[in-house]
CSV table of C-alpha atoms in Angstrom, one decimal:
chain,number,residue,atom,x,y,z
A,18,MET,CA,0.0,-0.1,-0.1
A,19,GLU,CA,1.3,3.5,-0.9
A,20,ARG,CA,2.5,5.5,2.1
A,21,GLY,CA,-0.7,7.9,3.0
A,22,ARG,CA,-3.3,6.1,1.4
A,23,SER,CA,-4.4,4.2,4.5
A,24,ALA,CA,-5.8,7.8,5.2
A,25,THR,CA,-8.5,7.6,2.7
A,26,VAL,CA,-9.6,4.2,3.6
A,27,THR,CA,-12.7,3.9,6.2
A,28,ALA,CA,-13.0,0.9,8.6
A,29,ASP,CA,-15.6,-0.2,11.2
A,30,GLU,CA,-12.6,-1.1,13.5
A,31,VAL,CA,-8.9,-0.2,13.6
A,32,LEU,CA,-6.4,-2.4,15.2
A,33,ALA,CA,-3.0,-1.1,16.5
A,34,VAL,CA,-0.5,-3.6,16.1
A,35,ASP,CA,2.6,-1.7,17.6
A,36,GLY,CA,5.0,-3.0,15.7
A,37,ALA,CA,4.0,-6.8,15.6
A,38,VAL,CA,4.0,-8.7,12.0
A,39,VAL,CA,0.6,-8.5,9.7
A,40,ALA,CA,0.5,-11.7,7.9
A,41,PRO,CA,-2.0,-13.7,5.8
A,42,GLY,CA,-3.7,-16.4,8.0
A,43,PHE,CA,-1.8,-19.7,8.1
A,44,ILE,CA,-3.0,-22.5,6.0
A,45,ASP,CA,-2.7,-26.1,7.1
A,46,SER,CA,-1.9,-27.8,4.3
A,47,HIS,CA,-2.5,-31.4,5.9
A,48,SER,CA,-5.0,-31.1,8.6
A,49,LYS,CA,-6.5,-34.1,10.4
A,50,SER,CA,-9.5,-31.7,11.7
A,51,ASP,CA,-12.2,-33.9,9.7
A,52,ALA,CA,-14.1,-34.8,12.4
A,53,GLU,CA,-13.3,-32.3,15.4
A,54,PRO,CA,-15.8,-29.5,14.1
A,55,PHE,CA,-18.6,-31.9,15.4
A,56,ARG,CA,-17.1,-31.8,18.9
A,57,ASN,CA,-15.9,-28.1,18.6
A,58,GLY,CA,-16.1,-25.9,15.9
A,59,LEU,CA,-13.8,-23.2,17.1
A,60,LEU,CA,-10.8,-25.7,16.6
A,61,GLU,CA,-8.9,-23.9,19.2
A,62,PRO,CA,-5.4,-25.6,18.8
A,63,LYS,CA,-5.3,-24.7,15.5
A,64,ILE,CA,-6.8,-21.3,15.4
A,65,ARG,CA,-4.8,-20.2,18.5
A,66,GLN,CA,-1.6,-20.8,16.2
A,67,GLY,CA,-2.9,-18.4,13.5
A,68,ILE,CA,-4.2,-21.1,11.3
A,69,THR,CA,-7.4,-19.7,9.3
A,70,THR,CA,-8.0,-22.6,6.8
A,71,GLU,CA,-7.6,-26.2,6.7
A,72,ILE,CA,-7.4,-29.1,4.1
A,73,VAL,CA,-8.7,-32.2,5.4
A,74,GLY,CA,-9.4,-35.5,4.0
A,75,GLN,CA,-5.7,-36.6,4.1
A,76,ASP,CA,-3.9,-39.9,3.9
A,77,GLY,CA,-6.6,-41.5,2.0
A,78,TYR,CA,-9.2,-40.9,4.7
A,79,SER,CA,-12.0,-38.6,4.1
A,80,MET,CA,-15.3,-38.7,6.0
A,81,ALA,CA,-17.1,-39.0,2.6
A,82,PRO,CA,-18.2,-40.7,0.5
A,83,PHE,CA,-19.5,-43.4,2.6
A,84,TYR,CA,-22.4,-45.8,1.3
A,85,ARG,CA,-21.8,-49.0,3.7
A,86,HIS,CA,-23.4,-48.3,6.8
A,87,LYS,CA,-24.0,-51.6,7.6
A,88,GLU,CA,-20.2,-52.1,8.0
A,89,PHE,CA,-19.9,-49.0,10.1
A,90,ASP,CA,-18.2,-50.7,12.9
A,91,ARG,CA,-15.4,-51.9,10.4
A,92,TRP,CA,-14.8,-48.3,9.0
A,93,SER,CA,-14.9,-46.9,12.7
A,94,SER,CA,-12.0,-49.4,13.5
A,95,ILE,CA,-10.0,-48.6,10.3
A,96,LEU,CA,-10.4,-44.6,11.2
A,97,GLY,CA,-9.6,-45.0,14.8
A,98,GLY,CA,-9.0,-41.7,16.6
A,99,LEU,CA,-9.6,-39.9,13.7
A,100,LYS,CA,-13.4,-40.2,14.0
A,101,ARG,CA,-13.1,-38.8,17.1
A,102,GLY,CA,-15.5,-36.0,17.5
A,103,ILE,CA,-18.2,-37.7,15.5
A,104,ASP,CA,-20.8,-40.0,17.5
A,105,ASP,CA,-22.0,-43.0,15.6
A,106,ASP,CA,-25.6,-41.3,15.3
A,107,GLN,CA,-24.1,-38.1,13.7
A,108,TRP,CA,-22.9,-39.9,10.6
A,109,THR,CA,-26.2,-39.8,8.6
A,110,TRP,CA,-24.2,-38.5,5.4
A,111,GLY,CA,-23.5,-40.7,2.3
A,112,SER,CA,-22.0,-38.4,-0.4
A,113,PHE,CA,-19.2,-35.8,-0.2
A,114,GLY,CA,-21.7,-33.0,-0.6
A,115,ASP,CA,-23.4,-34.2,2.2
A,116,TYR,CA,-20.7,-34.1,4.5
A,117,LEU,CA,-19.7,-30.8,3.6
A,118,GLU,CA,-23.3,-29.7,4.0
A,119,ALA,CA,-23.0,-31.1,7.7
A,120,LEU,CA,-20.0,-29.1,8.2
A,121,ASP,CA,-21.5,-26.1,7.0
A,122,SER,CA,-24.1,-26.2,9.5
A,123,LEU,CA,-21.4,-26.1,12.1
A,124,PRO,CA,-20.2,-22.9,13.8
A,125,LEU,CA,-16.7,-23.0,12.4
A,126,GLY,CA,-13.6,-20.9,13.6
A,127,PRO,CA,-11.3,-21.6,10.3
A,128,ASN,CA,-12.3,-22.3,7.0
A,129,ILE,CA,-12.3,-25.7,5.9
A,130,GLY,CA,-11.5,-27.6,2.5
A,131,ALA,CA,-11.6,-31.3,2.0
A,132,LEU,CA,-9.7,-33.9,-0.3
A,133,VAL,CA,-11.7,-37.1,-1.1
A,134,GLY,CA,-9.7,-40.2,0.2
A,135,HIS,CA,-8.4,-43.3,-1.7
A,136,GLY,CA,-9.4,-45.6,1.3
A,137,THR,CA,-12.7,-44.1,1.7
A,138,VAL,CA,-13.6,-44.4,-1.9
A,139,ARG,CA,-12.0,-48.1,-1.9
A,140,PHE,CA,-14.1,-49.0,0.8
A,141,SER,CA,-17.2,-47.7,-0.4
A,142,ALA,CA,-16.8,-49.1,-3.7
A,143,MET,CA,-15.5,-52.6,-2.4
A,144,GLY,CA,-15.1,-52.9,1.4
A,145,GLY,CA,-11.9,-53.0,3.6
A,146,GLY,CA,-10.4,-56.3,2.3
A,147,ASP,CA,-7.5,-57.0,0.2
A,148,ASP,CA,-9.2,-58.1,-3.1
A,149,ALA,CA,-7.8,-56.7,-6.4
A,150,PRO,CA,-10.4,-54.4,-7.7
A,151,THR,CA,-12.6,-55.6,-10.4
A,152,ASP,CA,-13.1,-53.6,-13.8
A,153,GLU,CA,-16.7,-52.7,-12.1
A,154,ASP,CA,-14.6,-51.8,-9.0
A,155,LEU,CA,-12.7,-49.3,-10.7
A,156,GLU,CA,-15.3,-47.8,-12.5
A,157,ALA,CA,-17.1,-47.3,-9.4
A,158,MET,CA,-14.2,-45.6,-7.7
A,159,GLN,CA,-14.0,-43.4,-10.5
A,160,SER,CA,-17.1,-42.5,-10.4
A,161,LEU,CA,-17.1,-41.6,-6.5
A,162,VAL,CA,-14.0,-39.3,-7.3
A,163,ARG,CA,-15.7,-37.4,-10.1
A,164,ASP,CA,-19.0,-37.1,-8.0
A,165,SER,CA,-16.9,-36.0,-5.3
A,166,ILE,CA,-14.8,-33.2,-7.0
A,167,GLU,CA,-18.2,-32.0,-8.5
A,168,GLU,CA,-19.6,-31.5,-4.9
A,169,GLY,CA,-16.4,-29.7,-3.9
A,170,ALA,CA,-13.3,-32.0,-3.1
A,171,PHE,CA,-10.1,-30.1,-3.7
A,172,GLY,CA,-8.4,-33.2,-5.1
A,173,VAL,CA,-7.7,-36.8,-4.4
A,174,SER,CA,-5.5,-38.1,-1.2
A,175,THR,CA,-4.0,-41.3,-0.5
A,176,GLY,CA,-2.0,-43.2,2.3
A,177,LEU,CA,-0.5,-46.1,0.6
A,178,VAL,CA,0.6,-47.5,4.0
A,179,TYR,CA,-2.6,-47.7,5.6
A,180,THR,CA,-5.8,-50.2,5.0
A,181,PRO,CA,-7.4,-50.4,2.7
A,182,GLN,CA,-5.3,-48.6,0.4
A,183,VAL,CA,-2.3,-50.5,1.1
A,184,HIS,CA,-3.4,-53.2,-1.2
A,185,ALA,CA,-3.7,-50.7,-4.2
A,186,THR,CA,-1.4,-51.5,-7.0
A,187,THR,CA,-0.3,-48.7,-9.2
A,188,ASP,CA,-2.8,-49.5,-12.0
A,189,GLU,CA,-5.3,-48.7,-9.4
A,190,LEU,CA,-3.7,-45.4,-8.4
A,191,LEU,CA,-3.7,-44.4,-12.2
A,192,ALA,CA,-7.4,-45.4,-12.7
A,193,LEU,CA,-8.3,-43.5,-9.4
A,194,THR,CA,-6.4,-40.4,-10.3
A,195,ARG,CA,-7.6,-40.4,-14.0
A,196,PRO,CA,-10.5,-38.0,-13.4
A,197,LEU,CA,-8.1,-35.3,-12.0
A,198,ALA,CA,-6.6,-34.5,-15.4
A,199,ASP,CA,-10.2,-33.2,-16.3
A,200,VAL,CA,-10.2,-30.6,-13.4
A,201,GLY,CA,-6.6,-29.9,-12.7
A,202,MET,CA,-6.5,-30.9,-9.3
A,203,PRO,CA,-3.8,-32.7,-7.3
A,204,LEU,CA,-3.1,-36.2,-5.8
A,205,VAL,CA,-1.9,-35.6,-2.4
A,206,SER,CA,0.0,-38.8,-1.7
A,207,HIS,CA,1.5,-40.3,1.7
A,208,ILE,CA,3.6,-42.5,-0.3
A,209,ARG,CA,4.0,-46.4,-0.1
A,210,SER,CA,7.3,-46.0,2.1
A,211,GLN,CA,9.2,-43.3,3.8
A,212,GLY,CA,11.9,-45.9,4.9
A,213,ARG,CA,13.4,-48.8,3.3
A,214,GLY,CA,11.3,-48.6,-0.1
A,215,VAL,CA,11.1,-44.8,-0.2
A,216,TRP,CA,12.9,-44.4,-3.6
A,217,ASP,CA,10.7,-46.7,-5.4
A,218,ALA,CA,7.6,-45.0,-3.6
A,219,ILE,CA,8.9,-41.6,-4.7
A,220,ASP,CA,9.3,-43.1,-8.3
A,221,GLU,CA,5.7,-44.4,-8.4
A,222,LEU,CA,4.2,-41.2,-7.2
A,223,TYR,CA,6.1,-39.3,-10.2
A,224,ARG,CA,5.0,-41.8,-12.7
A,225,VAL,CA,1.3,-41.5,-11.7
A,226,GLY,CA,1.6,-37.6,-12.0
A,227,ALA,CA,3.3,-38.0,-15.5
A,228,ALA,CA,0.5,-40.3,-16.9
A,229,TYR,CA,-2.0,-37.8,-16.7
A,230,ASP,CA,-0.2,-34.8,-16.3
A,231,ILE,CA,-1.4,-34.0,-13.0
A,232,GLN,CA,0.0,-32.0,-10.0
A,233,VAL,CA,1.3,-34.4,-7.1
A,234,ILE,CA,1.7,-33.4,-3.7
A,235,HIS,CA,4.3,-35.5,-1.7
A,236,THR,CA,2.7,-35.1,1.6
A,237,HIS,CA,4.5,-34.6,5.0
A,238,ILE,CA,7.4,-35.3,3.2
A,239,GLN,CA,10.1,-37.5,5.4
A,240,LEU,CA,12.8,-40.1,5.8
A,241,SER,CA,12.2,-42.7,8.3
A,242,GLY,CA,14.6,-44.9,10.0
A,243,PRO,CA,18.7,-44.7,10.0
A,244,ARG,CA,19.1,-46.4,6.8
A,245,GLN,CA,17.4,-43.2,5.0
A,246,ASN,CA,18.2,-40.3,7.7
A,247,GLY,CA,20.7,-37.8,6.1
A,248,LYS,CA,19.2,-38.1,2.3
A,249,ALA,CA,17.0,-35.2,2.2
A,250,ASP,CA,19.5,-33.6,-0.5
A,251,ARG,CA,18.7,-36.6,-2.8
A,252,VAL,CA,14.9,-36.4,-2.3
A,253,CYS,CA,15.1,-32.6,-3.3
A,254,SER,CA,17.2,-33.5,-6.2
A,255,LEU,CA,14.6,-36.3,-7.4
A,256,MET,CA,11.8,-33.6,-7.3
A,257,ASP,CA,14.1,-31.3,-9.5
A,258,THR,CA,14.4,-34.2,-11.9
A,259,ALA,CA,10.6,-34.6,-12.0
A,260,ARG,CA,10.3,-31.0,-12.4
A,261,GLU,CA,12.4,-31.2,-15.3
A,262,ARG,CA,10.1,-34.0,-16.9
A,263,GLY,CA,7.4,-31.4,-16.7
A,264,ILE,CA,5.7,-32.9,-13.5
A,265,GLU,CA,4.2,-30.5,-11.3
A,266,VAL,CA,5.6,-31.6,-7.8
A,267,SER,CA,5.2,-30.2,-4.4
A,268,ALA,CA,5.3,-31.2,-1.0
A,269,ASN,CA,4.6,-30.1,2.6
A,270,GLN,CA,6.2,-30.9,6.4
A,271,HIS,CA,5.7,-30.6,10.0
A,272,PRO,CA,9.0,-29.8,11.9
A,273,TYR,CA,9.2,-32.4,14.5
A,274,ARG,CA,11.5,-35.4,14.6
A,275,ALA,CA,8.4,-37.7,15.8
A,276,GLY,CA,5.6,-38.7,13.5
A,277,SER,CA,2.2,-39.7,14.5
A,278,THR,CA,-0.3,-42.5,13.6
A,279,LYS,CA,-2.8,-45.0,14.6
A,280,LEU,CA,-1.5,-48.0,16.6
A,281,SER,CA,-3.4,-50.3,14.1
A,282,ALA,CA,-0.9,-48.9,11.4
A,283,LEU,CA,2.2,-50.9,13.2
A,284,LEU,CA,0.1,-54.2,12.1
A,285,PRO,CA,0.9,-56.0,9.0
A,286,PRO,CA,-1.6,-55.5,6.2
A,287,TRP,CA,-2.7,-59.1,5.8
A,288,LEU,CA,-4.3,-58.8,9.6
A,289,LEU,CA,-5.7,-55.3,9.0
A,290,ALA,CA,-7.7,-56.8,5.9
A,291,LEU,CA,-10.0,-58.9,8.2
A,292,SER,CA,-13.6,-57.9,9.3
A,293,THR,CA,-13.8,-56.2,12.6
A,294,GLU,CA,-15.1,-59.5,14.5
A,295,GLU,CA,-12.1,-61.5,12.9
A,296,LEU,CA,-9.5,-59.0,13.6
A,297,LYS,CA,-10.5,-59.2,17.3
A,298,SER,CA,-10.6,-62.8,17.4
A,299,LYS,CA,-7.0,-62.9,15.6
A,300,LEU,CA,-5.6,-60.5,18.1
A,301,ARG,CA,-6.6,-62.7,20.9
A,302,ASP,CA,-4.9,-65.6,19.4
A,303,PRO,CA,-1.3,-66.2,20.9
A,304,VAL,CA,-0.4,-67.8,17.6
A,305,ILE,CA,-1.1,-64.9,15.4
A,306,ARG,CA,0.7,-62.6,18.0
A,307,GLY,CA,3.5,-64.7,17.5
A,308,LYS,CA,3.4,-64.2,13.7
A,309,VAL,CA,3.1,-60.6,14.1
A,310,ALA,CA,6.0,-60.6,16.2
A,311,GLU,CA,8.0,-62.5,13.8
A,312,ASP,CA,6.8,-60.1,10.5
A,313,ILE,CA,8.2,-57.2,12.6
A,314,LYS,CA,11.4,-58.4,13.8
A,315,SER,CA,12.1,-60.4,10.4
A,316,TRP,CA,10.9,-57.9,8.0
A,317,ARG,CA,9.8,-60.8,6.0
A,318,LEU,CA,7.4,-58.9,4.2
A,319,GLY,CA,9.0,-57.0,1.6
A,320,ASP,CA,6.5,-54.8,0.7
A,321,TRP,CA,5.4,-53.6,3.9
A,322,GLU,CA,6.2,-50.4,5.7
A,323,ASN,CA,7.1,-51.9,8.9
A,324,LEU,CA,6.7,-48.9,11.2
A,325,ALA,CA,7.7,-50.7,14.4
A,326,GLY,CA,10.7,-52.1,12.6
A,327,LEU,CA,11.9,-48.6,11.4
A,328,THR,CA,11.5,-46.9,15.0
A,329,GLY,CA,12.0,-49.7,17.4
A,330,TRP,CA,9.6,-50.2,20.5
A,331,ASP,CA,11.5,-47.7,22.7
A,332,ASP,CA,10.4,-44.7,20.3
A,333,VAL,CA,6.8,-45.9,20.0
A,334,VAL,CA,4.8,-43.8,22.6
A,335,VAL,CA,1.0,-43.8,23.2
A,336,SER,CA,-0.4,-40.6,22.7
A,337,SER,CA,-4.1,-40.7,23.0
A,338,VAL,CA,-6.5,-43.4,24.1
A,339,SER,CA,-10.2,-43.4,24.4
A,340,THR,CA,-11.0,-44.7,27.9
A,341,ALA,CA,-10.2,-43.5,31.3
A,342,THR,CA,-8.8,-46.9,32.0
A,343,ASN,CA,-5.8,-46.6,30.0
A,344,HIS,CA,-5.5,-42.7,30.1
A,345,ASN,CA,-2.3,-43.1,32.3
A,346,LEU,CA,-0.5,-44.8,29.4
A,347,GLU,CA,-0.5,-41.6,27.5
A,348,GLY,CA,3.0,-40.4,27.1
A,349,GLU,CA,4.4,-43.8,27.7
A,350,ALA,CA,6.7,-45.9,25.3
A,351,ILE,CA,5.3,-49.4,24.6
A,352,THR,CA,8.6,-50.8,26.0
A,353,ASP,CA,8.1,-49.2,29.5
A,354,ILE,CA,4.3,-50.5,29.3
A,355,ALA,CA,5.6,-54.0,28.3
A,356,ALA,CA,8.0,-54.1,31.3
A,357,ARG,CA,5.5,-52.9,33.9
A,358,ARG,CA,2.8,-55.5,32.3
A,359,ASP,CA,5.6,-58.3,32.1
A,360,GLU,CA,4.5,-58.5,28.3
A,361,ASP,CA,5.9,-58.9,25.0
A,362,PRO,CA,5.6,-55.6,23.0
A,363,VAL,CA,3.3,-57.1,20.4
A,364,ASP,CA,1.0,-58.5,23.5
A,365,VAL,CA,1.0,-54.7,24.7
A,366,ILE,CA,-0.3,-53.5,21.3
A,367,CYS,CA,-2.7,-56.2,20.5
A,368,ASP,CA,-4.5,-55.7,24.0
A,369,LEU,CA,-4.3,-52.1,23.6
A,370,LEU,CA,-6.3,-52.2,20.4
A,371,LEU,CA,-8.9,-54.4,22.0
A,372,GLU,CA,-9.3,-52.6,24.9
A,373,GLU,CA,-9.8,-49.3,23.3
A,374,SER,CA,-11.7,-50.6,20.2
A,375,PHE,CA,-8.8,-49.5,18.0
A,376,GLU,CA,-8.9,-45.7,19.1
A,377,VAL,CA,-5.2,-45.5,20.2
A,378,GLU,CA,-2.8,-43.1,18.4
A,379,VAL,CA,1.2,-43.2,18.9
A,380,LEU,CA,4.1,-41.1,18.4
A,381,LEU,CA,7.2,-42.6,16.4
A,382,HIS,CA,10.3,-40.8,17.1
A,383,LYS,CA,11.8,-41.5,13.6
A,384,LEU,CA,13.0,-38.3,11.8
A,385,HIS,CA,16.4,-36.8,11.5
A,386,GLU,CA,16.8,-33.1,12.3
A,387,ASP,CA,19.2,-32.3,9.2
A,388,ASP,CA,16.6,-33.8,6.9
A,389,ILE,CA,14.0,-31.5,8.5
A,390,ILE,CA,16.1,-28.6,7.8
A,391,THR,CA,17.0,-29.7,4.5
A,392,PHE,CA,13.3,-29.9,3.5
A,393,LEU,CA,12.3,-26.5,5.4
A,394,ARG,CA,14.8,-24.9,3.0
A,395,ASP,CA,13.4,-26.0,-0.1
A,396,PRO,CA,11.2,-23.4,-1.7
A,397,ARG,CA,8.7,-25.8,-3.0
A,398,ILE,CA,7.7,-27.4,0.6
A,399,SER,CA,5.1,-25.8,2.5
A,400,VAL,CA,4.4,-26.2,6.4
A,401,CYS,CA,1.4,-28.2,7.8
A,402,THR,CA,0.4,-29.8,11.1
A,403,ASP,CA,-0.7,-33.4,10.4
A,404,GLY,CA,-2.2,-33.3,13.8
A,405,LEU,CA,-4.5,-35.6,15.5
A,406,PHE,CA,-6.6,-34.2,18.3
A,407,GLY,CA,-6.8,-36.1,21.5
A,408,ASP,CA,-6.1,-35.5,25.4
A,409,HIS,CA,-2.2,-36.3,24.8
A,410,PRO,CA,-1.8,-35.4,21.1
A,411,HIS,CA,1.4,-34.6,19.2
A,412,PRO,CA,2.8,-31.2,20.1
A,413,ARG,CA,2.3,-30.5,16.5
A,414,THR,CA,-1.4,-30.0,16.9
A,415,TYR,CA,-1.1,-27.0,19.3
A,416,GLY,CA,2.6,-25.5,18.1
A,417,THR,CA,3.5,-26.1,14.6
A,418,TYR,CA,3.5,-22.7,13.1
A,419,PRO,CA,5.1,-20.8,16.1
A,420,ARG,CA,7.7,-23.6,16.6
A,421,ILE,CA,8.8,-22.8,12.9
A,422,LEU,CA,8.4,-18.7,13.4
A,423,GLU,CA,10.2,-19.0,16.8
A,424,ASP,CA,12.8,-22.0,16.3
A,425,PHE,CA,13.8,-21.9,12.6
A,426,VAL,CA,13.5,-18.4,12.1
A,427,ARG,CA,14.2,-16.3,15.0
A,428,GLU,CA,16.7,-18.9,16.7
A,429,ARG,CA,18.5,-20.7,14.3
A,430,ASN,CA,18.0,-18.3,11.3
A,431,VAL,CA,17.1,-21.7,8.9
A,432,LEU,CA,14.4,-19.5,7.2
A,433,SER,CA,14.0,-15.7,7.0
A,434,LEU,CA,10.7,-14.5,8.3
A,435,GLU,CA,9.3,-13.5,4.9
A,436,GLU,CA,9.9,-17.2,3.5
A,437,ALA,CA,8.5,-18.9,6.7
A,438,VAL,CA,5.4,-16.9,6.2
A,439,ARG,CA,5.4,-17.4,2.3
A,440,LYS,CA,5.6,-21.2,3.1
A,441,MET,CA,2.5,-21.0,5.7
A,442,THR,CA,0.2,-18.9,3.4
A,443,SER,CA,0.7,-18.2,-0.4
A,444,LEU,CA,2.5,-21.5,-1.2
A,445,PRO,CA,-0.1,-23.6,0.2
A,446,ALA,CA,-3.0,-21.3,-1.4
A,447,GLN,CA,-1.3,-21.6,-4.8
A,448,THR,CA,-0.8,-25.4,-4.4
A,449,TYR,CA,-4.6,-26.2,-3.4
A,450,ALA,CA,-6.0,-23.0,-6.1
A,451,LEU,CA,-7.7,-21.1,-3.0
A,452,ALA,CA,-9.1,-18.2,-4.5
A,453,LYS,CA,-8.2,-14.8,-2.9
A,454,ARG,CA,-6.4,-16.3,-0.1
A,455,GLY,CA,-2.8,-16.3,1.0
A,456,LEU,CA,-1.7,-12.6,0.8
A,457,VAL,CA,-2.5,-9.3,2.2
A,458,LYS,CA,-4.0,-7.9,-0.7
A,459,GLU,CA,-6.7,-5.5,-1.9
A,460,GLY,CA,-9.7,-7.6,-2.9
A,461,PHE,CA,-8.5,-10.7,-1.0
A,462,VAL,CA,-10.3,-12.6,1.8
A,463,ALA,CA,-9.2,-10.8,5.3
A,464,ASP,CA,-7.8,-14.0,6.9
A,465,LEU,CA,-5.0,-12.3,8.9
A,466,VAL,CA,-2.8,-13.3,11.8
A,467,ILE,CA,-0.9,-10.6,13.9
A,468,PHE,CA,1.9,-11.9,15.8
A,469,ASP,CA,5.0,-10.8,17.6
A,470,PRO,CA,8.1,-12.0,15.9
A,471,ASP,CA,10.2,-11.3,18.9
A,472,THR,CA,8.1,-13.3,21.3
A,473,ILE,CA,6.1,-15.8,19.5
A,474,ARG,CA,6.7,-19.4,20.8
A,475,THR,CA,5.5,-22.5,21.0
A,476,ARG,CA,4.7,-24.0,24.6
A,477,ALA,CA,3.6,-27.6,23.5
A,478,THR,CA,5.9,-30.5,24.3
A,479,TYR,CA,5.7,-34.0,23.9
A,480,ASP,CA,5.4,-34.3,27.6
A,481,ASP,CA,2.8,-31.3,28.0
A,482,PRO,CA,1.4,-31.1,24.4
A,483,THR,CA,-1.6,-29.3,24.9
A,484,ARG,CA,-0.5,-26.0,25.7
A,485,TYR,CA,-1.1,-22.7,23.9
A,486,PRO,CA,1.4,-21.0,22.3
A,487,VAL,CA,2.2,-17.1,23.1
A,488,GLY,CA,3.0,-14.0,20.7
A,489,ILE,CA,0.0,-14.5,18.5
A,490,THR,CA,-2.2,-11.7,19.4
A,491,GLN,CA,-5.0,-11.3,16.8
A,492,VAL,CA,-6.4,-13.9,14.3
A,493,LEU,CA,-9.1,-12.7,11.7
A,494,VAL,CA,-11.4,-15.3,9.5
A,495,ASP,CA,-13.2,-13.4,6.7
A,496,GLY,CA,-12.3,-10.1,8.6
A,497,GLU,CA,-13.7,-10.8,12.0
A,498,ARG,CA,-11.6,-11.3,15.0
A,499,VAL,CA,-11.5,-15.1,16.4
A,500,ILE,CA,-8.9,-14.5,18.5
A,501,ALA,CA,-8.6,-10.7,20.1
A,502,ASP,CA,-5.8,-9.9,22.5
A,503,GLY,CA,-4.5,-13.4,22.6
A,504,ASP,CA,-8.1,-14.9,23.8
A,505,PRO,CA,-10.9,-16.7,21.6
A,506,THR,CA,-14.0,-14.7,20.8
A,507,ASP,CA,-17.5,-16.0,20.5
A,508,VAL,CA,-17.4,-15.2,16.5
A,509,ARG,CA,-17.4,-18.3,14.1
A,510,PRO,CA,-16.9,-16.8,10.9
A,511,GLY,CA,-15.3,-19.8,9.3
A,512,SER,CA,-16.9,-21.4,6.2
A,513,VAL,CA,-16.7,-24.6,4.3
A,514,LEU,CA,-14.6,-24.2,0.8
A,515,ARG,CA,-15.5,-25.8,-2.3
A,516,GLY,CA,-13.1,-26.7,-5.0
A,517,ARG,CA,-15.2,-26.4,-7.8
A,518,SER,CA,-16.3,-22.9,-6.8
A,519,GLU,CA,-12.6,-21.6,-6.6
A,520,PRO,CA,-11.3,-20.2,-9.9
């Protein structure tokens, strides 16, 4: 804005920022807030860190389309804690549009846009088993994707380490993403491996992108386990090569050494392909538990992302459970629980899944700081939280964006302030084609965050992850203050964004 021009502008309210930074509202390019609005639409852990727009439906798990209500228990066990916030009797929708309308009826703090998930589409078309899809199944999945895009999805997500999409071949991915070519929307992929098979997994993602000339987003980009730690430069070089081939590729990341996922993701895929009752029965069987332990220890399933094997039981920490009975286990490593119960770690995870009806989340301490920094410095990689909600969540749910500004900007000078803000705002806005968002500019939506660059900091830690940050004084959504002088207001101006309406 030109010097002096503000004198000609009228406003209902004038905020004195006193040297603070006025930035576009932060955009969480990989959010797990799909169900939380049904419990509390403010999404306080997100809005308090300056996030004004969330992109949900990640890792292949969207809340819609869902047409197998007779198999709801099975679907619920697959989603685990991601479904937290939605009671069974609230799940009344079938189509993607119905889900967005259900969100629309809620008082929302931030804006929410959604991807349609591969796993959800696969389950709706053919259930949660490991069968190869027939031609009819593939046509049904394509139809569900097309319908969801028409009803407002911003693209397709997949999580190729999770049930049921873990069973998908590259040909299935190609069929699923074909509709994206017609609308110019992205495939957002948690690739098939971030550890031993990461290079083949990256190649698969780029081959899918090249097949139909679609944008691909390597979501929560990372390298897991000691074999791959320290090789982030090679990943960035592969991204360069892909772009030279004409593939539009970008990525996002969170800035923590620990990842987070469902405890059930540590089980081998042959077990997770069973029905809910069959799975419960198998998890009680000592023989099956022995097979699971051997699969993990010996890496005998070559195409399986063996998360427990990559991480080691010492670095698998329970972060959230659903019952008060096991609340005391939150924050404890599987090895510590096993020692106290005098059990094998596999017995511990099987017992916990049964006791908690599969609603258990864990932290996996598996990443290397050097790789985090290398990815942060890449101009194509935006910031995300990838944060699940819960009583003892990953600290990224409460602290991702302040941590970037405190640690990687102010303390360590990994990024300039301007570049950090770009990675949180205009870059994800461009990636997802969010119209008139991501910049402070005349004619753009007034999603804004005001923070003090000298005092902003996260207070969320692994031991105490639900503490709100400091240094963020005002957060505006569509020009209305949701955070005023550091505290929430009663205003809920957030809206549901729809991809087809975004030019």
